[in-house]
Amino acid sequence: MSGTVILHLLERLKEIGVTDYFGVPGDYAFPVNDAICNDPELRWIGCCNELNAAYAADGYARIKGLAAVCTTYGVGELSAINAIAGSYAENLPVFHIVGMPKCSLQQNGNIIHHTLGNGEFDLFHKMAGPVVCASTILSYENAVSEVDRVITAALTERKPVYIAVPADHALMELGCTKPYSRPVVASDPDTLETAVSLILEKLGKAGSAMVMVGALIGRFGLQSSMLDFIEKSGLPFTSMFMAKGTLSEAHPNFIGVYNGRILDPGVQQTVENCDLVVSFGAIRSDINTGAFTVKIDTHREIRIYPDRVCIGHAVYHKILMQDVLQELCQRIGNLGLPVPFRPAGLGYPHGAPDDSITPASLYPRIERFFKRNDIIMGETGTASMGLANARLPEDAVFFNQTLWGAIGWATPAAFGAAMAAPDRRVLLITGEGSHQMTVQEIGQFGRFGLKPVIICLNNDGYLIERMLCENPDIYYNDLAEWNYSLLPAAFGLKDWYCQKVVNNRQLDAALEAAEACTGGCYIEVVTDKMAAPEMALALNRIVLNGPGWKS
């Protein structure tokens, strides 16, 4: 294979499955933009701004396993960096391609646009460093080796990478190159055998045991192996909030979401009283641990991470989670341990038909609205917290940004998810405060013929902030009042079903209409400004009663 630097990069990314590029064009990036649009096998997905483009790539990567975003130098890449940081925190391999000024412009000392005017052209590359696992500035001299290096880093670490391409070098010709070949990384066989034997020994002696599924199982594409282990061993399993929906919640061995004392006390007591908990890829962040209320004795837990295994206080390095799972699946038998219970879900919706909408009436109705194979994008804050204990139908998946927690993420991320899986129904559950930050991206749904269901909770301000601050009524939590149900029309979404609802009767009618609708749907749900679900109320109690998770 031969061609220019940019064609080589795009061909390499094509080899690993990258064919869609979210972004905003810019003059320094024109060689990249042109190359994408001139390749019939690639697709340019223009977004309203670079932040939204990178959020969309994040959502796409949650479905497809990897994604790409393209921005121009300086003003474009810095707009995207917040979203790239979120993908880094949440282990999503996003390829950030940045079009740079020509090297000849950089070297002649002129002050040019999109710079700080100080003659330094590698500043933004340096800024990106902490939020990517590898970075490079390509040239015709280094392109072959550097492209392979950053691709390998992204696929191995499941984190973003930064690839800058000066506009002149992008069009320089390379010699012939070979197809990409990913280096093989293997576990140390002796350490792997030791760790797996110990795990099997402890499982064999346990009178009760539990598998805890973490988010990294999904990020590393290990859902099938994880499910195989659960079914061969017969073990019950729970998931943490960040991993909700990683495995089907319709599976008979699933007992519910574990989030310390924040969620279901039955799940908490069962997990914490087990003889042995085997956790796979769990990220122990504040929200994911119920404000650090997860209490599992170190000697009764085995923690399996992507690159190591912790058994008690012993740590076994140089072994990969996928190899541990493979060995366990080959050697485990049915342990004959009972599944203590199945999750009850959110129960029957509360409230009379003409009553105002409350969390107890809203979230059970949303739970009943879910269908098999849905992709559910829950915004940071109370919008997603109300669904933590919702029981998902078979093969439905649920995503929220538990660790990075950027409000505004979910709207463009839902667009990205819909682009990744246009044959599946996408539901966006968001609060109006988050929605205001990135709402313009809903126009892209119509542009690309996508038909999501958007439920926007209008509770008159930043509810999650009201739950966490000392004075809920302080006016920095107030927002401009918008007519949310009119937004789709303003953004060019023709023939969408749009409705504003203020009571349970209207909510039922709107959900019924959305179920029957063949196009996109937008439902604005009006609630009291302090109408918070139980998970947010529990966080509120911890914060107020201290010392809590903020100390």
XYZ file of C-alpha atoms in Angstrom:
551
model
C 0.000 0.000 0.000
C 1.259 3.488 -0.827
C -0.143 7.021 -0.663
C 0.069 10.242 1.291
C 0.499 10.602 5.037
C -3.190 11.295 5.613
C -4.319 8.469 3.332
C -2.008 6.118 5.212
C -3.509 7.181 8.556
C -7.091 6.757 7.327
C -6.312 3.401 5.758
C -4.744 2.155 8.987
C -7.796 3.271 10.960
C -10.050 1.647 8.387
C -8.207 -1.641 8.978
C -9.259 -1.615 12.653
C -12.846 -0.650 11.885
C -12.914 3.172 11.941
C -15.083 4.401 9.077
C -17.050 7.266 10.686
C -15.508 10.608 11.654
C -17.336 13.129 13.827
C -16.084 16.664 13.653
C -16.131 20.291 12.573
C -14.070 21.305 9.508
C -11.379 23.954 9.631
C -8.790 25.334 7.227
C -5.815 23.608 8.852
C -7.769 20.356 8.787
C -8.932 20.611 5.158
C -6.481 17.917 3.941
C -7.972 15.535 6.535
C -11.547 16.626 5.835
C -11.053 16.250 2.066
C -9.494 12.813 2.358
C -12.381 11.537 4.480
C -15.078 12.933 2.195
C -13.324 11.703 -0.975
C -13.187 8.096 0.258
C -16.476 6.289 -0.490
C -15.803 3.860 2.351
C -15.627 6.646 4.942
C -18.273 8.996 6.313
C -17.898 12.535 7.597
C -20.425 13.331 10.363
C -20.444 17.082 10.806
C -21.500 18.312 14.248
C -22.567 21.676 15.663
C -19.335 22.210 17.590
C -16.228 20.299 18.534
C -17.315 19.546 22.094
C -20.472 17.900 20.798
C -18.492 16.049 18.135
C -16.201 14.521 20.740
C -19.164 13.657 22.993
C -20.798 11.987 19.983
C -17.611 9.993 19.380
C -17.719 8.943 23.053
C -21.277 7.633 22.644
C -20.365 5.911 19.381
C -17.384 4.192 21.021
C -19.638 2.788 23.768
C -21.513 0.877 21.059
C -18.832 0.120 18.458
C -15.801 -0.142 20.737
C -13.840 2.726 19.149
C -14.469 6.047 17.396
C -12.811 9.031 15.754
C -13.198 12.808 15.916
C -11.500 15.400 13.740
C -10.931 19.048 14.661
C -8.826 21.950 13.530
C -5.816 23.275 15.388
C -6.146 25.310 18.589
C -9.701 26.611 18.709
C -11.194 23.310 17.574
C -9.130 20.860 19.556
C -9.451 22.839 22.792
C -13.238 22.830 22.425
C -13.105 19.045 22.222
C -10.645 18.397 25.042
C -13.257 18.194 27.834
C -15.022 15.360 26.042
C -11.711 13.645 25.252
C -10.883 13.776 28.971
C -14.217 12.080 29.691
C -13.401 9.308 27.222
C -10.017 8.911 28.907
C -11.576 8.649 32.370
C -14.159 6.154 31.151
C -11.804 3.993 29.031
C -13.049 4.697 25.516
C -10.591 4.595 22.600
C -11.318 7.754 20.614
C -8.881 8.798 17.889
C -8.590 12.599 17.976
C -7.174 13.819 14.669
C -6.071 17.461 14.595
C -5.219 19.403 11.443
C -2.173 21.612 12.157
C -0.714 24.606 10.288
C 1.848 23.785 7.611
C 5.350 23.269 8.937
C 6.543 26.034 6.600
C 4.167 28.469 8.350
C 5.356 27.304 11.747
C 9.005 27.847 10.832
C 8.862 31.299 9.224
C 7.927 33.138 12.414
C 4.662 34.683 11.218
C 1.813 35.209 13.654
C -1.081 33.162 12.308
C -4.703 32.591 13.324
C -5.761 29.970 15.907
C -2.485 30.447 17.785
C -1.529 32.380 20.898
C 0.647 34.644 18.787
C 3.838 33.602 20.568
C 5.370 31.382 17.899
C 4.872 28.168 19.881
C 3.023 25.488 17.942
C 3.276 22.445 20.196
C 1.415 23.949 23.175
C -1.920 22.325 22.397
C -0.224 18.990 21.789
C 1.231 19.304 25.280
C -2.171 20.267 26.732
C -3.673 17.082 25.309
C -1.002 14.908 26.903
C -2.680 14.217 30.260
C -5.984 13.116 28.683
C -4.689 10.666 26.092
C -2.651 7.500 26.411
C -0.437 8.346 23.420
C 0.090 11.313 21.128
C 2.033 12.203 18.025
C 2.630 14.897 15.410
C 2.905 13.108 12.089
C 5.419 13.808 9.354
C 6.317 11.917 6.224
C 9.437 10.673 8.061
C 7.631 9.172 11.101
C 4.096 8.443 9.882
C 4.476 4.696 9.359
C 5.851 3.902 12.804
C 3.934 6.558 14.736
C 0.500 5.653 13.385
C 0.994 2.033 14.375
C 2.290 3.040 17.798
C -0.711 5.176 18.731
C -3.210 2.674 17.332
C -1.658 -0.050 19.450
C -1.787 2.173 22.527
C -5.473 3.013 22.011
C -6.489 -0.610 21.479
C -4.404 -1.897 24.380
C -5.301 0.731 26.994
C -8.827 1.483 25.696
C -8.218 5.226 25.953
C -8.058 8.153 23.514
C -5.026 9.091 21.451
C -4.040 12.410 19.842
C -2.817 12.545 16.232
C -1.809 15.928 14.818
C -1.186 16.248 11.080
C 0.489 19.380 9.653
C -1.367 20.390 6.482
C 1.685 20.146 4.201
C 2.970 16.816 5.535
C -0.547 15.389 5.269
C -0.221 15.481 1.478
C 3.342 14.168 1.230
C 3.815 10.783 -0.401
C 4.972 7.724 1.507
C 6.564 4.604 0.163
C 4.888 1.217 0.217
C 3.688 0.039 3.624
C 2.368 -3.213 5.050
C -1.073 -3.684 6.686
C -1.333 -2.974 10.403
C -0.448 -5.897 12.653
C -1.210 -5.477 16.330
C 1.576 -6.707 18.606
C 0.590 -9.726 20.655
C 0.484 -9.095 24.402
C 0.249 -12.204 26.538
C 0.027 -12.946 30.236
C 2.958 -14.393 32.098
C 1.986 -18.105 32.054
C 3.297 -18.990 35.522
C 1.628 -15.992 37.179
C -1.588 -16.696 35.289
C -1.615 -20.307 36.455
C -0.971 -19.286 40.056
C -3.732 -16.690 40.112
C -6.350 -18.812 38.341
C -5.632 -21.805 40.570
C -6.077 -19.636 43.665
C -9.350 -18.210 42.339
C -10.709 -21.683 41.625
C -9.576 -22.914 45.039
C -11.323 -20.065 46.837
C -14.499 -20.517 44.800
C -14.505 -24.216 45.608
C -14.380 -23.508 49.348
C -16.983 -20.709 49.399
C -20.398 -21.427 50.814
C -21.737 -18.353 49.005
C -20.174 -16.346 46.219
C -21.000 -13.482 43.908
C -19.654 -12.116 40.622
C -19.492 -8.320 40.446
C -19.413 -7.020 36.876
C -17.547 -3.747 36.370
C -17.594 -1.288 33.483
C -14.238 -2.433 32.108
C -15.792 -5.719 31.046
C -17.741 -3.737 28.463
C -14.890 -1.406 27.563
C -12.597 -4.343 26.790
C -15.312 -6.219 24.869
C -15.415 -9.152 27.282
C -19.193 -9.479 27.720
C -19.371 -12.900 26.034
C -16.531 -14.363 28.114
C -18.015 -12.882 31.295
C -21.409 -14.394 30.539
C -19.815 -17.740 29.705
C -18.111 -17.827 33.105
C -21.338 -16.959 34.940
C -23.335 -19.621 33.110
C -20.717 -22.348 33.536
C -20.209 -21.609 37.232
C -23.889 -20.912 37.944
C -22.851 -17.969 40.110
C -25.204 -15.053 40.774
C -23.981 -11.676 39.587
C -24.445 -8.023 40.327
C -23.180 -4.965 38.503
C -22.007 -1.595 39.704
C -23.899 1.510 38.565
C -21.267 2.387 35.958
C -21.649 -1.127 34.521
C -25.454 -1.241 34.527
C -26.620 -3.179 31.479
C -23.151 -4.498 30.601
C -24.681 -7.980 30.825
C -28.371 -8.536 30.224
C -30.415 -7.743 33.328
C -32.972 -10.274 32.110
C -30.499 -13.072 32.888
C -31.788 -15.378 35.661
C -28.547 -15.032 37.654
C -28.738 -11.237 37.921
C -29.698 -9.939 41.390
C -29.595 -6.160 40.823
C -27.216 -3.185 40.931
C -24.812 -2.877 43.860
C -23.995 0.659 44.959
C -23.191 0.328 48.648
C -25.931 1.599 50.904
C -27.231 4.057 48.289
C -29.414 1.527 46.451
C -31.243 -1.745 47.205
C -30.430 -2.835 50.794
C -31.132 -6.454 49.863
C -28.437 -6.374 47.201
C -26.072 -4.595 49.585
C -26.498 -7.156 52.356
C -26.235 -10.110 49.990
C -23.036 -8.878 48.349
C -21.351 -7.750 51.553
C -22.240 -10.932 53.456
C -20.988 -13.347 50.776
C -18.089 -15.635 51.586
C -16.444 -14.510 48.347
C -16.966 -11.708 45.832
C -15.129 -11.924 42.509
C -15.112 -8.519 40.833
C -14.145 -7.996 37.201
C -13.083 -4.575 35.941
C -14.797 -2.517 38.629
C -13.949 1.186 38.922
C -14.307 2.316 42.520
C -15.161 5.984 42.063
C -17.334 8.030 44.432
C -20.682 7.747 42.608
C -19.976 4.166 41.547
C -19.455 3.090 45.161
C -22.475 4.865 46.641
C -20.344 7.708 48.005
C -17.742 5.196 49.226
C -20.309 3.135 51.158
C -19.224 -0.108 49.457
C -17.986 -2.349 52.269
C -16.464 -5.627 51.114
C -13.805 -7.238 53.273
C -10.492 -7.386 51.392
C -9.987 -11.022 52.395
C -13.364 -11.952 50.942
C -12.873 -10.309 47.554
C -10.862 -11.147 44.469
C -10.379 -8.115 42.215
C -9.588 -8.784 38.575
C -8.368 -5.798 36.561
C -7.266 -5.518 32.911
C -3.596 -6.058 33.799
C -3.508 -7.638 37.261
C -5.332 -9.720 39.862
C -5.623 -8.845 43.544
C -6.299 -11.696 45.967
C -6.441 -10.389 49.504
C -3.405 -8.145 49.824
C -1.413 -10.042 47.189
C -1.178 -8.525 43.707
C -0.375 -10.618 40.638
C 0.931 -8.457 37.797
C 1.492 -9.219 34.106
C -1.760 -11.108 33.642
C -4.595 -9.920 31.446
C -8.259 -9.979 32.400
C -9.217 -11.668 29.134
C -6.715 -14.482 29.776
C -7.981 -14.952 33.339
C -11.552 -15.208 32.058
C -10.548 -17.624 29.319
C -8.786 -19.914 31.783
C -11.652 -19.752 34.280
C -14.178 -20.604 31.582
C -12.134 -23.636 30.540
C -11.693 -24.970 34.076
C -14.761 -23.955 36.064
C -17.697 -26.288 36.708
C -21.110 -25.544 38.118
C -20.577 -24.659 41.755
C -24.156 -25.367 42.782
C -24.524 -22.103 44.669
C -27.989 -20.518 44.758
C -29.112 -17.271 43.165
C -30.660 -15.566 46.212
C -33.306 -13.490 44.396
C -34.165 -11.623 41.238
C -34.403 -7.820 41.124
C -37.877 -6.439 41.650
C -37.385 -3.382 39.472
C -39.170 -0.128 40.226
C -42.596 -1.614 40.842
C -45.995 -0.216 39.942
C -46.178 3.516 39.082
C -47.573 5.648 41.911
C -50.009 8.553 41.653
C -53.523 9.177 40.383
C -53.994 10.145 36.714
C -54.396 13.874 37.387
C -51.667 14.059 40.024
C -48.456 15.942 39.337
C -45.566 13.837 38.079
C -43.200 12.591 40.793
C -40.155 10.298 40.716
C -42.389 7.479 42.008
C -44.769 7.957 39.093
C -42.214 8.831 36.401
C -39.404 6.296 36.600
C -41.571 3.152 36.851
C -43.390 4.345 33.732
C -40.096 4.845 31.903
C -39.017 1.362 33.026
C -42.172 -0.109 31.498
C -41.536 1.830 28.306
C -38.162 0.135 27.763
C -38.009 -2.555 25.091
C -35.647 -5.373 24.216
C -32.418 -4.202 22.540
C -32.879 -0.544 23.514
C -29.861 1.724 23.890
C -30.553 3.959 26.910
C -28.414 7.057 27.447
C -28.903 8.502 30.939
C -27.571 11.991 31.574
C -25.301 12.753 34.508
C -27.337 13.574 37.607
C -30.831 12.714 38.758
C -32.080 11.762 35.276
C -29.952 8.604 35.282
C -30.028 8.022 39.049
C -33.781 7.447 38.942
C -33.177 4.459 36.654
C -30.417 2.792 38.679
C -32.788 0.108 39.989
C -34.901 -0.118 36.828
C -34.900 -3.637 35.448
C -33.772 -3.589 31.823
C -35.309 -5.882 29.205
C -33.243 -8.523 27.459
C -30.232 -7.125 25.586
C -31.062 -3.526 26.493
C -27.961 -1.493 27.393
C -27.631 1.529 29.642
C -24.911 4.180 29.650
C -24.165 7.192 31.779
C -20.970 9.097 32.503
C -20.514 7.960 36.082
C -16.873 8.935 36.576
C -16.269 12.059 34.473
C -19.802 13.309 35.126
C -19.983 16.148 32.595
C -23.502 17.501 32.310
C -24.443 17.900 28.662
C -22.688 14.689 27.646
C -25.793 12.603 27.029
C -27.482 14.536 24.205
C -24.608 14.353 21.668
C -23.551 10.942 23.044
C -27.038 9.659 22.239
C -26.598 10.963 18.700
C -23.280 9.128 18.451
C -24.825 5.916 19.767
C -27.650 6.202 17.244
C -25.137 6.645 14.414
C -23.332 3.520 15.610
C -26.531 1.434 15.703
C -29.214 3.010 13.474
C -31.273 -0.178 13.569
C -31.772 0.020 17.366
C -34.052 2.332 19.337
C -32.127 4.983 21.263
C -33.641 6.602 24.350
C -32.164 9.796 25.755
C -33.157 10.574 29.358
C -31.849 14.019 30.261
C -32.454 16.943 32.579
C -33.099 20.376 31.145
C -29.978 21.894 32.737
C -27.732 19.406 30.967
C -29.802 19.638 27.808
C -29.254 23.396 27.537
C -25.499 22.882 27.218
C -25.515 20.728 24.058
C -29.128 20.721 22.837
C -28.367 21.897 19.298
C -27.078 18.425 18.458
C -30.643 17.044 18.365
C -30.860 18.580 14.908
C -28.446 15.904 13.704
C -30.968 13.147 14.402
C -33.218 14.442 11.636
C -30.300 15.180 9.314
C -29.267 11.523 9.398
C -32.762 10.019 9.484
C -32.526 8.813 13.089
C -35.616 8.398 15.276
C -34.792 8.512 18.993
C -37.090 8.965 21.950
C -35.984 11.960 24.021
C -37.391 12.473 27.519
C -36.384 15.848 28.940
C -37.047 16.349 32.654
C -37.910 19.972 33.349
C -37.483 20.525 37.086
C -36.693 24.228 37.001
C -32.947 24.155 37.455
C -29.953 22.002 38.328
C -31.595 19.420 40.590
C -28.491 17.350 41.305
C -26.694 20.527 42.402
C -29.631 21.445 44.650
C -29.259 18.012 46.253
C -25.558 18.450 46.945
C -25.164 22.103 47.973
C -25.981 23.625 51.351
C -28.759 25.906 50.115
C -30.933 24.244 47.433
C -32.643 27.541 46.574
C -29.479 29.508 45.937
C -29.936 31.164 42.556
C -26.830 29.798 40.790
C -28.918 26.643 40.329
C -31.607 28.501 38.370
C -31.915 28.418 34.586
C -33.481 30.412 31.774
C -36.953 29.038 31.068
C -37.192 27.363 27.655
C -40.090 25.832 25.752
C -38.382 22.467 25.463
C -41.103 20.623 23.564
C -40.821 23.261 20.791
C -37.079 22.739 20.322
C -37.285 19.906 17.771
C -39.254 22.128 15.378
C -36.754 24.948 15.869
C -33.932 22.558 14.952
C -35.636 21.391 11.778
C -37.022 18.075 13.002
C -40.141 17.651 10.917
C -42.899 15.167 11.692
C -41.611 14.415 15.192
C -44.088 13.693 17.960
C -43.501 16.419 20.583
C -45.428 16.858 23.810
C -45.192 18.677 27.134
C -46.722 16.771 30.069
C -47.498 17.961 33.594
C -49.514 15.093 35.098
C -49.592 11.300 35.031
C -52.497 11.078 32.598
C -50.660 13.197 30.052
C -47.459 11.233 30.650
C -49.232 7.924 29.980
C -50.753 9.310 26.793
C -47.407 10.664 25.606
C -45.585 7.387 26.216
C -48.346 5.475 24.460
C -48.102 7.821 21.476
C -44.301 7.490 21.453
C -44.620 3.715 21.456
C -46.778 3.862 18.335
C -44.818 6.624 16.623
C -42.771 5.791 13.530
C -40.629 8.917 13.791
C -38.628 10.704 16.435
C -40.248 11.641 19.751
C -39.626 14.407 22.274
C -41.429 14.475 25.623
C -40.926 17.333 28.058
C -41.793 16.128 31.573
C -42.492 18.870 34.108
C -41.891 18.057 37.794
C -41.376 19.950 41.023
C -37.902 21.436 41.318
C -37.012 19.169 44.283
C -38.566 15.960 42.880
C -35.513 13.736 43.245
C -35.196 9.934 42.998
C -34.056 7.852 45.949
C -30.425 7.545 44.841
C -30.075 11.354 44.782
C -31.862 11.631 48.135
C -29.457 9.107 49.627
C -26.479 11.092 48.336
C -28.068 14.192 49.817
C -28.309 12.517 53.250
C -24.670 11.473 53.133
C -23.504 14.953 52.130
C -25.592 16.686 54.798
C -24.760 14.251 57.587
C -21.010 14.142 56.694
C -18.202 13.671 56.551
C -19.405 12.146 53.278
C -17.792 11.709 49.918
C -16.846 15.374 49.379
C -14.447 15.528 52.324
